[in-house]
GROMACS .gro file of C-alpha atoms in nm:
model
  223
    1UNK     CA    1   2.365  -2.731   0.650
    2UNK     CA    2   2.141  -2.544   0.893
    3UNK     CA    3   1.945  -2.858   0.974
    4UNK     CA    4   2.263  -3.055   1.045
    5UNK     CA    5   2.347  -2.817   1.332
    6UNK     CA    6   2.038  -2.920   1.528
    7UNK     CA    7   2.072  -3.068   1.877
    8UNK     CA    8   1.701  -3.160   1.909
    9UNK     CA    9   1.502  -3.349   1.643
   10UNK     CA   10   1.134  -3.446   1.667
   11UNK     CA   11   1.006  -3.727   1.444
   12UNK     CA   12   0.638  -3.731   1.344
   13UNK     CA   13   0.534  -4.062   1.184
   14UNK     CA   14   0.292  -4.010   0.892
   15UNK     CA   15   0.277  -4.369   0.767
   16UNK     CA   16   0.485  -4.688   0.756
   17UNK     CA   17   0.709  -4.530   0.492
   18UNK     CA   18   0.682  -4.157   0.560
   19UNK     CA   19   0.788  -3.926   0.843
   20UNK     CA   20   0.842  -3.556   0.915
   21UNK     CA   21   1.141  -3.429   1.112
   22UNK     CA   22   1.148  -3.096   1.296
   23UNK     CA   23   1.491  -2.955   1.381
   24UNK     CA   24   1.569  -2.733   1.681
   25UNK     CA   25   1.883  -2.597   1.844
   26UNK     CA   26   1.960  -2.468   2.192
   27UNK     CA   27   2.227  -2.200   2.212
   28UNK     CA   28   2.364  -2.360   2.530
   29UNK     CA   29   2.394  -2.718   2.646
   30UNK     CA   30   2.373  -2.609   3.011
   31UNK     CA   31   2.001  -2.641   3.095
   32UNK     CA   32   2.013  -2.606   3.473
   33UNK     CA   33   1.734  -2.399   3.620
   34UNK     CA   34   1.933  -2.074   3.633
   35UNK     CA   35   2.107  -2.108   3.296
   36UNK     CA   36   2.000  -1.885   3.009
   37UNK     CA   37   1.944  -2.036   2.664
   38UNK     CA   38   1.788  -1.939   2.332
   39UNK     CA   39   1.570  -2.197   2.156
   40UNK     CA   40   1.584  -2.181   1.774
   41UNK     CA   41   1.367  -2.357   1.517
   42UNK     CA   42   1.579  -2.452   1.214
   43UNK     CA   43   1.345  -2.628   0.973
   44UNK     CA   44   1.140  -2.931   0.868
   45UNK     CA   45   1.232  -3.218   0.639
   46UNK     CA   46   1.042  -3.519   0.503
   47UNK     CA   47   1.151  -3.878   0.448
   48UNK     CA   48   0.916  -4.054   0.207
   49UNK     CA   49   1.013  -4.409   0.118
   50UNK     CA   50   1.377  -4.339   0.189
   51UNK     CA   51   1.383  -4.020  -0.022
   52UNK     CA   52   1.459  -3.714   0.193
   53UNK     CA   53   1.378  -3.353   0.107
   54UNK     CA   54   1.389  -3.023   0.295
   55UNK     CA   55   1.036  -2.888   0.313
   56UNK     CA   56   1.123  -2.560   0.482
   57UNK     CA   57   1.403  -2.388   0.671
   58UNK     CA   58   1.454  -2.043   0.822
   59UNK     CA   59   1.761  -1.829   0.753
   60UNK     CA   60   1.867  -1.731   1.007
   61UNK     CA   61   1.686  -1.984   1.231
   62UNK     CA   62   1.400  -1.807   1.406
   63UNK     CA   63   1.392  -1.761   1.780
   64UNK     CA   64   1.129  -1.996   1.921
   65UNK     CA   65   1.192  -1.913   2.287
   66UNK     CA   66   1.418  -1.752   2.544
   67UNK     CA   67   1.477  -1.957   2.858
   68UNK     CA   68   1.422  -1.955   3.144
   69UNK     CA   69   1.079  -1.820   3.056
   70UNK     CA   70   0.885  -1.605   3.300
   71UNK     CA   71   0.544  -1.439   3.288
   72UNK     CA   72   0.538  -1.140   3.048
   73UNK     CA   73   0.875  -1.228   2.885
   74UNK     CA   74   0.893  -1.102   2.524
   75UNK     CA   75   1.121  -1.162   2.223
   76UNK     CA   76   1.120  -1.104   1.847
   77UNK     CA   77   1.273  -1.273   1.544
   78UNK     CA   78   1.290  -1.219   1.165
   79UNK     CA   79   1.399  -1.483   0.910
   80UNK     CA   80   1.388  -1.564   0.540
   81UNK     CA   81   1.192  -1.878   0.447
   82UNK     CA   82   1.363  -2.132   0.222
   83UNK     CA   83   1.269  -2.477   0.095
   84UNK     CA   84   1.103  -2.688  -0.172
   85UNK     CA   85   0.756  -2.548  -0.099
   86UNK     CA   86   0.837  -2.207  -0.255
   87UNK     CA   87   0.743  -2.135  -0.616
   88UNK     CA   88   0.983  -2.000  -0.876
   89UNK     CA   89   1.051  -1.632  -0.806
   90UNK     CA   90   0.872  -1.645  -0.468
   91UNK     CA   91   1.029  -1.511  -0.150
   92UNK     CA   92   0.891  -1.509   0.201
   93UNK     CA   93   1.004  -1.326   0.515
   94UNK     CA   94   0.867  -1.431   0.853
   95UNK     CA   95   0.855  -1.189   1.146
   96UNK     CA   96   0.753  -1.317   1.490
   97UNK     CA   97   0.660  -1.138   1.809
   98UNK     CA   98   0.623  -1.357   2.117
   99UNK     CA   99   0.501  -1.284   2.470
  100UNK     CA  100   0.440  -1.512   2.769
  101UNK     CA  101   0.082  -1.405   2.837
  102UNK     CA  102  -0.046  -1.659   3.090
  103UNK     CA  103   0.005  -1.963   3.306
  104UNK     CA  104  -0.213  -2.246   3.431
  105UNK     CA  105  -0.266  -2.621   3.393
  106UNK     CA  106  -0.207  -2.833   3.082
  107UNK     CA  107  -0.383  -3.164   3.031
  108UNK     CA  108  -0.294  -3.360   2.715
  109UNK     CA  109  -0.512  -3.630   2.552
  110UNK     CA  110  -0.253  -3.905   2.594
  111UNK     CA  111  -0.195  -3.804   2.955
  112UNK     CA  112  -0.550  -3.712   3.055
  113UNK     CA  113  -0.494  -3.814   3.418
  114UNK     CA  114  -0.181  -3.600   3.446
  115UNK     CA  115  -0.221  -3.224   3.496
  116UNK     CA  116   0.097  -3.021   3.442
  117UNK     CA  117   0.172  -2.663   3.533
  118UNK     CA  118   0.241  -2.466   3.215
  119UNK     CA  119   0.305  -2.122   3.077
  120UNK     CA  120   0.150  -1.999   2.753
  121UNK     CA  121   0.333  -1.812   2.478
  122UNK     CA  122   0.130  -1.604   2.234
  123UNK     CA  123   0.326  -1.589   1.908
  124UNK     CA  124   0.210  -1.350   1.636
  125UNK     CA  125   0.347  -1.434   1.291
  126UNK     CA  126   0.362  -1.200   0.990
  127UNK     CA  127   0.469  -1.365   0.663
  128UNK     CA  128   0.546  -1.119   0.383
  129UNK     CA  129   0.513  -1.287   0.041
  130UNK     CA  130   0.678  -1.141  -0.271
  131UNK     CA  131   0.717  -1.255  -0.632
  132UNK     CA  132   1.020  -1.136  -0.833
  133UNK     CA  133   1.077  -0.860  -0.578
  134UNK     CA  134   0.719  -0.727  -0.579
  135UNK     CA  135   0.502  -0.750  -0.267
  136UNK     CA  136   0.210  -0.991  -0.310
  137UNK     CA  137   0.046  -1.012   0.034
  138UNK     CA  138   0.104  -1.047   0.408
  139UNK     CA  139  -0.038  -1.339   0.607
  140UNK     CA  140  -0.105  -1.299   0.981
  141UNK     CA  141  -0.153  -1.586   1.224
  142UNK     CA  142  -0.142  -1.630   1.600
  143UNK     CA  143  -0.014  -1.940   1.772
  144UNK     CA  144  -0.061  -2.022   2.139
  145UNK     CA  145   0.215  -2.251   2.266
  146UNK     CA  146   0.199  -2.423   2.604
  147UNK     CA  147   0.529  -2.521   2.768
  148UNK     CA  148   0.591  -2.725   3.082
  149UNK     CA  149   0.894  -2.838   3.278
  150UNK     CA  150   0.830  -3.203   3.199
  151UNK     CA  151   0.920  -3.237   2.828
  152UNK     CA  152   0.568  -3.154   2.710
  153UNK     CA  153   0.438  -2.885   2.474
  154UNK     CA  154   0.107  -2.815   2.298
  155UNK     CA  155  -0.004  -2.550   2.050
  156UNK     CA  156  -0.315  -2.399   1.888
  157UNK     CA  157  -0.285  -2.199   1.563
  158UNK     CA  158  -0.552  -1.947   1.459
  159UNK     CA  159  -0.585  -1.704   1.169
  160UNK     CA  160  -0.632  -1.326   1.189
  161UNK     CA  161  -1.000  -1.379   1.275
  162UNK     CA  162  -0.921  -1.622   1.562
  163UNK     CA  163  -1.049  -1.921   1.363
  164UNK     CA  164  -0.863  -2.236   1.466
  165UNK     CA  165  -0.646  -2.372   1.184
  166UNK     CA  166  -0.462  -2.651   1.367
  167UNK     CA  167  -0.382  -2.794   1.709
  168UNK     CA  168  -0.110  -3.035   1.819
  169UNK     CA  169   0.098  -3.156   2.109
  170UNK     CA  170   0.430  -3.331   2.148
  171UNK     CA  171   0.676  -3.456   2.408
  172UNK     CA  172   1.052  -3.437   2.454
  173UNK     CA  173   1.083  -3.079   2.329
  174UNK     CA  174   1.258  -2.902   2.615
  175UNK     CA  175   1.530  -3.008   2.856
  176UNK     CA  176   1.417  -3.041   3.218
  177UNK     CA  177   1.411  -2.713   3.413
  178UNK     CA  178   1.417  -2.501   3.096
  179UNK     CA  179   1.091  -2.341   3.211
  180UNK     CA  180   1.053  -2.221   3.564
  181UNK     CA  181   0.901  -1.942   3.772
  182UNK     CA  182   0.571  -1.991   3.595
  183UNK     CA  183   0.385  -1.787   3.856
  184UNK     CA  184   0.470  -1.433   3.969
  185UNK     CA  185   0.671  -1.442   4.290
  186UNK     CA  186   0.438  -1.211   4.483
  187UNK     CA  187   0.107  -1.387   4.435
  188UNK     CA  188  -0.064  -1.723   4.412
  189UNK     CA  189  -0.365  -1.770   4.184
  190UNK     CA  190  -0.591  -2.075   4.177
  191UNK     CA  191  -0.904  -2.158   3.977
  192UNK     CA  192  -1.158  -2.399   4.123
  193UNK     CA  193  -1.267  -2.619   3.976
  194UNK     CA  194  -1.011  -2.657   3.699
  195UNK     CA  195  -1.093  -2.745   3.426
  196UNK     CA  196  -1.428  -2.568   3.459
  197UNK     CA  197  -1.723  -2.798   3.386
  198UNK     CA  198  -2.019  -2.563   3.431
  199UNK     CA  199  -2.096  -2.193   3.401
  200UNK     CA  200  -1.940  -2.084   3.729
  201UNK     CA  201  -1.601  -2.107   3.895
  202UNK     CA  202  -1.412  -1.946   4.183
  203UNK     CA  203  -1.086  -1.761   4.131
  204UNK     CA  204  -0.882  -1.758   4.451
  205UNK     CA  205  -0.571  -1.545   4.502
  206UNK     CA  206  -0.327  -1.467   4.779
  207UNK     CA  207  -0.107  -1.157   4.812
  208UNK     CA  208   0.198  -1.098   5.028
  209UNK     CA  209   0.099  -0.732   5.074
  210UNK     CA  210  -0.219  -0.525   5.038
  211UNK     CA  211  -0.248  -0.403   4.679
  212UNK     CA  212  -0.487  -0.343   4.389
  213UNK     CA  213  -0.582  -0.663   4.207
  214UNK     CA  214  -0.675  -0.717   3.841
  215UNK     CA  215  -0.783  -1.066   3.729
  216UNK     CA  216  -0.827  -1.147   3.360
  217UNK     CA  217  -0.997  -1.468   3.245
  218UNK     CA  218  -0.927  -1.588   2.887
  219UNK     CA  219  -1.016  -1.892   2.683
  220UNK     CA  220  -0.764  -2.101   2.490
  221UNK     CA  221  -0.761  -1.843   2.207
  222UNK     CA  222  -0.685  -1.553   2.440
  223UNK     CA  223  -1.032  -1.401   2.416
   0.00000   0.00000   0.00000
């Protein structure tokens, strides 16, 4: 029932007979640049040879994003995990803390000649696993999600030790103008050259007024 309320579905083709479907929902259909909307992730299903099954869903759907996003926006969400992947007597609760921690340029493999302005969301995930009501363990992961205004998104998932577990990108995730104001209003920051190809680069910035400046440089894992 939760998956049927989606207004955005992403299909990932696995083979000629198999596909995964990711289900999302926006809280508002109005996606103009000044409209506010919450972006929920509902679940994932699989169609294998015409046989469909729900792999996972979140009850309630977890909050993937709050739009329009701006630098240093934060939000939290807690959901129960349901689906065919759970064992008998197993329960899982997922708690997420998200923060927009950076902005810059995104270049995707399929669109290598197209550089897009993007913001980055650092999403920390704590999954509490229990069996028959008794706590088993807690898994911690971090995911870095890159959003743009042009229907593109990319993500990198790492474990608690910042070891990369997966990376992916997709298109047609967000309505146009869902993300805006990706740079602070009072400053302009530019990295030359970008992407960096040697051991040195210049960071240029412009301020409207004299003030103290702090510049932090991080890699794709936030280090």
